[in-house]
CSV table of N, CA and C in Angstrom, one decimal:
chain,number,residue,atom,x,y,z
A,921,MET,N,21.0,31.4,19.5
A,921,MET,CA,20.8,31.2,20.1
A,921,MET,C,20.5,29.8,19.6
A,922,ARG,N,19.7,29.5,20.4
A,922,ARG,CA,20.0,26.8,20.5
A,922,ARG,C,18.0,27.0,20.7
A,923,ASN,N,17.7,26.4,20.1
A,923,ASN,CA,16.7,25.8,19.9
A,923,ASN,C,16.6,23.8,20.8
A,924,ALA,N,15.9,24.1,21.1
A,924,ALA,CA,15.4,22.2,21.9
A,924,ALA,C,14.0,21.9,21.6
A,925,ILE,N,14.1,20.7,20.9
A,925,ILE,CA,13.9,20.2,20.6
A,925,ILE,C,13.3,18.6,22.1
A,926,ARG,N,12.4,18.9,22.4
A,926,ARG,CA,12.1,18.0,23.4
A,926,ARG,C,10.6,16.7,23.2
A,927,PHE,N,10.5,15.7,23.1
A,927,PHE,CA,10.0,14.5,23.3
A,927,PHE,C,9.4,14.5,24.9
A,928,ASP,N,8.0,14.0,23.7
A,928,ASP,CA,7.2,12.5,25.3
A,928,ASP,C,8.1,11.6,26.1
A,929,GLU,N,8.4,11.3,26.4
A,929,GLU,CA,8.5,9.9,27.3
A,929,GLU,C,7.9,9.3,26.5
A,930,GLY,N,8.2,8.5,26.0
A,930,GLY,CA,7.4,6.7,26.5
A,930,GLY,C,8.3,5.9,24.8
A,931,ARG,N,7.6,4.7,24.6
A,931,ARG,CA,7.9,4.0,23.5
A,931,ARG,C,8.3,4.5,21.8
A,932,PHE,N,9.7,4.0,21.5
A,932,PHE,CA,9.7,4.9,20.3
A,932,PHE,C,10.5,3.9,19.4
A,933,THR,N,10.4,2.1,19.9
A,933,THR,CA,10.5,1.4,19.3
A,933,THR,C,9.4,0.8,18.3
A,934,VAL,N,9.7,1.3,16.3
A,934,VAL,CA,8.5,1.0,15.7
A,934,VAL,C,8.8,-0.6,15.3
A,935,ARG,N,7.5,-1.5,15.4
A,935,ARG,CA,8.0,-2.6,14.6
A,935,ARG,C,6.8,-2.5,14.1
A,936,THR,N,6.6,-3.8,13.7
A,936,THR,CA,6.1,-4.1,12.2
A,936,THR,C,5.0,-4.9,11.8
A,937,ALA,N,4.2,-6.0,11.8
A,937,ALA,CA,4.3,-6.8,11.3
A,937,ALA,C,3.5,-7.2,9.3
A,938,THR,N,4.4,-8.0,9.1
A,938,THR,CA,3.3,-7.6,7.6
A,938,THR,C,3.2,-9.2,7.0
A,939,LEU,N,2.0,-9.4,6.0
A,939,LEU,CA,1.6,-10.9,5.2
A,939,LEU,C,1.4,-10.0,3.7
A,940,ARG,N,1.3,-11.2,3.9
A,940,ARG,CA,1.7,-10.7,2.0
A,940,ARG,C,1.4,-12.0,2.0
A,941,ILE,N,-0.1,-12.4,0.2
A,941,ILE,CA,-0.2,-13.2,0.1
A,941,ILE,C,-0.2,-12.5,-1.6
A,942,ASP,N,0.5,-13.7,-2.3
A,942,ASP,CA,1.0,-13.5,-4.0
A,942,ASP,C,0.0,-14.5,-4.5
A,943,HIS,N,-0.5,-14.6,-6.0
A,943,HIS,CA,-1.3,-15.4,-6.8
A,943,HIS,C,-0.8,-14.9,-8.1
A,944,ALA,N,-0.6,-16.1,-8.4
A,944,ALA,CA,0.9,-16.0,-9.8
A,944,ALA,C,0.3,-16.9,-11.2
A,945,PRO,N,-0.6,-17.4,-11.3
A,945,PRO,CA,-1.7,-19.2,-12.3
A,945,PRO,C,-1.2,-18.7,-13.3
A,946,SER,N,-0.7,-17.5,-14.1
A,946,SER,CA,0.4,-17.6,-15.5
A,946,SER,C,1.1,-16.5,-15.4
A,947,THR,N,2.7,-16.1,-16.6
A,947,THR,CA,2.8,-15.2,-16.7
A,947,THR,C,2.6,-13.4,-17.2
A,948,GLN,N,0.8,-14.5,-17.2
A,948,GLN,CA,0.1,-13.5,-18.2
A,948,GLN,C,-0.5,-12.4,-17.2
A,949,LEU,N,-1.1,-13.2,-16.1
A,949,LEU,CA,-1.7,-12.1,-14.8
A,949,LEU,C,-1.4,-12.7,-13.6
A,950,ALA,N,-1.5,-11.5,-12.5
A,950,ALA,CA,-0.5,-12.1,-11.3
A,950,ALA,C,-1.1,-11.6,-9.5
A,951,GLY,N,-1.6,-11.1,-8.3
A,951,GLY,CA,-1.4,-9.9,-8.5
A,951,GLY,C,-1.0,-11.4,-7.3
A,952,SER,N,-0.9,-9.4,-5.3
A,952,SER,CA,-1.3,-9.7,-4.2
A,952,SER,C,-2.1,-9.2,-3.3
A,953,LEU,N,-1.5,-9.8,-2.1
A,953,LEU,CA,-2.8,-8.8,-1.5
A,953,LEU,C,-1.2,-8.3,0.0
A,954,PRO,N,-0.8,-7.2,0.3
A,954,PRO,CA,0.5,-6.7,1.6
A,954,PRO,C,-0.7,-6.6,2.5
A,955,LEU,N,-0.7,-6.7,3.4
A,955,LEU,CA,-0.6,-6.5,4.9
A,955,LEU,C,0.0,-6.0,5.7
A,956,GLN,N,0.0,-4.6,6.6
A,956,GLN,CA,1.1,-4.1,6.7
A,956,GLN,C,0.7,-3.4,8.6
A,957,TRP,N,0.8,-3.6,9.7
A,957,TRP,CA,0.9,-2.5,10.9
A,957,TRP,C,1.7,-2.8,11.6
A,958,ALA,N,2.0,-0.7,12.2
A,958,ALA,CA,2.8,-0.4,13.3
A,958,ALA,C,2.3,-0.1,13.8
A,959,ASN,N,3.4,-0.6,15.2
A,959,ASN,CA,3.3,-1.0,16.8
A,959,ASN,C,2.9,1.3,16.8
A,960,VAL,N,3.7,2.3,16.7
A,960,VAL,CA,4.0,3.3,17.0
A,960,VAL,C,2.9,4.5,17.1
A,961,SER,N,2.9,4.4,14.6
A,961,SER,CA,1.8,4.6,14.5
A,961,SER,C,0.4,4.2,14.2
A,962,HIS,N,0.3,2.8,15.3
A,962,HIS,CA,-1.2,2.4,15.1
A,962,HIS,C,-1.6,2.0,14.0
A,963,GLU,N,-1.5,2.5,12.4
A,963,GLU,CA,-2.2,2.1,10.7
A,963,GLU,C,-1.6,1.2,10.9
A,964,LEU,N,-2.9,0.6,9.9
A,964,LEU,CA,-2.7,-0.3,9.7
A,964,LEU,C,-3.2,-0.7,7.8
A,965,GLY,N,-2.1,-0.9,7.4
A,965,GLY,CA,-2.9,-0.7,5.8
A,965,GLY,C,-2.6,-1.9,5.0
A,966,ALA,N,-4.1,-2.1,4.2
A,966,ALA,CA,-3.3,-3.1,2.7
A,966,ALA,C,-3.7,-2.8,1.8
A,967,SER,N,-2.7,-3.3,0.4
A,967,SER,CA,-3.0,-3.2,-1.0
A,967,SER,C,-3.3,-4.3,-1.5
A,968,GLY,N,-4.2,-3.5,-2.5
A,968,GLY,CA,-5.1,-4.7,-3.2
A,968,GLY,C,-3.7,-4.5,-4.6
A,969,ARG,N,-3.2,-6.0,-6.1
A,969,ARG,CA,-2.5,-5.4,-6.6
A,969,ARG,C,-2.9,-6.7,-7.7
A,970,LEU,N,-3.3,-6.0,-9.5
A,970,LEU,CA,-3.7,-6.9,-9.8
A,970,LEU,C,-2.4,-6.9,-11.7
A,971,ARG,N,-2.3,-7.5,-11.6
A,971,ARG,CA,-2.4,-7.3,-12.5
A,971,ARG,C,-1.8,-8.6,-13.7
A,972,TRP,N,-3.2,-7.8,-15.2
A,972,TRP,CA,-2.8,-8.4,-16.5
A,972,TRP,C,-2.3,-8.0,-18.6
A,973,GLN,N,-2.0,-8.4,-18.5
A,973,GLN,CA,-1.7,-8.5,-20.0
A,973,GLN,C,-2.4,-9.5,-20.5
A,974,TRP,N,-2.8,-9.0,-21.1
A,974,TRP,CA,-2.9,-10.5,-22.3
A,974,TRP,C,-2.9,-10.2,-23.5
A,975,GLN,N,-2.0,-9.6,-24.0
A,975,GLN,CA,-1.2,-9.5,-24.9
A,975,GLN,C,0.1,-9.1,-24.4
A,976,PRO,N,1.3,-9.4,-25.2
A,976,PRO,CA,2.3,-8.3,-24.9
A,976,PRO,C,2.2,-7.4,-25.5
A,977,GLY,N,2.4,-6.6,-24.7
A,977,GLY,CA,2.0,-4.9,-24.9
A,977,GLY,C,0.8,-4.1,-24.7
A,978,ARG,N,0.2,-5.1,-24.3
A,978,ARG,CA,-0.8,-4.4,-23.8
A,978,ARG,C,-1.4,-5.1,-22.8
A,979,GLU,N,-1.2,-4.1,-21.2
A,979,GLU,CA,-1.7,-5.2,-20.7
A,979,GLU,C,-2.9,-3.7,-19.4
A,980,LEU,N,-2.9,-4.6,-17.7
A,980,LEU,CA,-4.2,-4.2,-17.0
A,980,LEU,C,-3.6,-4.0,-15.9
A,981,LEU,N,-3.2,-3.3,-14.8
A,981,LEU,CA,-3.1,-3.3,-14.0
A,981,LEU,C,-3.7,-1.7,-13.0
A,982,PHE,N,-4.4,-2.4,-11.4
A,982,PHE,CA,-5.4,-1.9,-10.8
A,982,PHE,C,-4.7,-2.6,-9.8
A,983,TYR,N,-4.1,-1.1,-9.1
A,983,TYR,CA,-4.0,-0.7,-7.3
A,983,TYR,C,-5.4,-0.8,-6.3
A,984,VAL,N,-5.2,-0.9,-5.4
A,984,VAL,CA,-6.4,-0.2,-4.0
A,984,VAL,C,-5.7,-0.4,-2.6
A,985,ASP,N,-5.3,0.6,-2.6
A,985,ASP,CA,-4.6,1.5,-1.1
A,985,ASP,C,-5.4,1.4,-0.4
A,986,ARG,N,-5.3,0.7,1.2
A,986,ARG,CA,-6.5,1.2,2.0
A,986,ARG,C,-5.3,1.7,3.6
A,987,LEU,N,-5.6,3.1,4.1
A,987,LEU,CA,-5.4,2.4,5.7
A,987,LEU,C,-6.1,3.5,6.4
A,988,GLY,N,-5.7,2.5,7.6
A,988,GLY,CA,-6.8,2.4,7.9
A,988,GLY,C,-6.1,2.5,9.7
A,989,TYR,N,-7.0,2.7,11.3
A,989,TYR,CA,-6.4,2.9,12.8
A,989,TYR,C,-6.6,2.1,13.1
A,990,THR,N,-5.6,2.1,14.3
A,990,THR,CA,-6.0,0.7,15.1
A,990,THR,C,-5.5,1.0,16.6
A,991,GLY,N,-6.2,1.1,17.5
A,991,GLY,CA,-6.0,1.4,18.5
A,991,GLY,C,-6.8,3.1,19.3
A,992,GLU,N,-6.4,3.8,20.1
A,992,GLU,CA,-6.8,4.9,20.8
A,992,GLU,C,-7.3,5.4,19.2
A,993,GLN,N,-6.1,5.9,17.4
A,993,GLN,CA,-6.9,6.7,17.1
A,993,GLN,C,-7.8,6.4,15.9
A,994,ARG,N,-8.7,5.0,16.8
A,994,ARG,CA,-9.8,4.8,15.0
A,994,ARG,C,-10.5,5.4,15.0
A,995,ASP,N,-11.6,5.8,15.8
A,995,ASP,CA,-12.0,6.8,15.7
A,995,ASP,C,-12.0,8.6,15.6
A,996,THR,N,-11.0,9.2,15.4
A,996,THR,CA,-10.1,9.2,16.0
A,996,THR,C,-9.3,10.3,13.8
A,997,LEU,N,-9.2,10.1,13.6
A,997,LEU,CA,-8.2,10.0,11.8
A,997,LEU,C,-9.4,8.6,11.1
A,998,PRO,N,-9.4,9.7,9.9
A,998,PRO,CA,-10.3,9.0,8.9
A,998,PRO,C,-10.1,7.5,8.2
A,999,ASP,N,-10.1,7.0,7.4
A,999,ASP,CA,-9.9,6.0,7.8
A,999,ASP,C,-9.4,6.4,6.1
A,1000,GLN,N,-8.2,6.1,4.8
A,1000,GLN,CA,-8.1,6.8,3.4
A,1000,GLN,C,-8.3,5.1,2.3
A,1001,THR,N,-8.6,5.4,1.4
A,1001,THR,CA,-8.9,4.4,0.3
A,1001,THR,C,-8.1,5.4,-1.0
A,1002,ARG,N,-7.3,5.1,-1.8
A,1002,ARG,CA,-6.8,5.3,-2.8
A,1002,ARG,C,-6.8,3.6,-3.3
A,1003,ALA,N,-7.3,4.3,-5.2
A,1003,ALA,CA,-7.3,3.1,-6.3
A,1003,ALA,C,-7.5,5.0,-7.5
A,1004,LEU,N,-6.3,2.6,-8.3
A,1004,LEU,CA,-5.5,3.4,-9.8
A,1004,LEU,C,-5.9,2.7,-10.7
A,1005,LEU,N,-6.4,2.7,-11.4
A,1005,LEU,CA,-6.5,1.6,-12.6
A,1005,LEU,C,-5.6,2.3,-13.5
A,1006,LYS,N,-4.8,1.5,-14.0
A,1006,LYS,CA,-3.9,1.9,-15.4
A,1006,LYS,C,-3.4,1.1,-15.9
A,1007,LEU,N,-3.9,1.5,-17.5
A,1007,LEU,CA,-4.2,0.9,-19.0
A,1007,LEU,C,-2.4,0.5,-19.7
A,1008,VAL,N,-1.7,0.3,-19.9
A,1008,VAL,CA,-0.6,0.7,-20.7
A,1008,VAL,C,-1.2,-0.4,-22.9
A,1009,TRP,N,-0.2,0.7,-23.6
A,1009,TRP,CA,-0.8,0.2,-24.7
A,1009,TRP,C,0.3,0.3,-25.5
A,1010,THR,N,1.3,0.3,-26.1
A,1010,THR,CA,2.1,-0.4,-25.5
A,1010,THR,C,2.1,0.1,-28.2
A,1011,LEU,N,2.6,1.3,-28.4
A,1011,LEU,CA,3.0,1.2,-29.7
A,1011,LEU,C,3.8,1.1,-30.7
A,1012,GLU,N,3.9,0.7,-31.3
A,1012,GLU,CA,5.1,0.2,-32.7
A,1012,GLU,C,4.9,0.6,-33.7
A,1013,ARG,N,6.1,1.5,-34.6
A,1013,ARG,CA,6.2,1.6,-35.7
A,1013,ARG,C,6.3,0.1,-37.0
């Protein structure tokens, strides 16, 4: 028995466009903002990253990710947003 998969005709070459902005005013503070879009999925993603180390062994990380849709899928699929806050505290003996 054999299963055959048939794909719709169309363009399947994925092209992505990416833009990333980084800012690091010091070794203790750094941030970045990458944006990416893909032509097949019509997804536009944005991420915000912030890292702050106020002293060795102690730092704060904050991430925000946003995924949205463009083109025909814009109104049919929900946008997604996630946020993460992480506190790192290193204990030494």
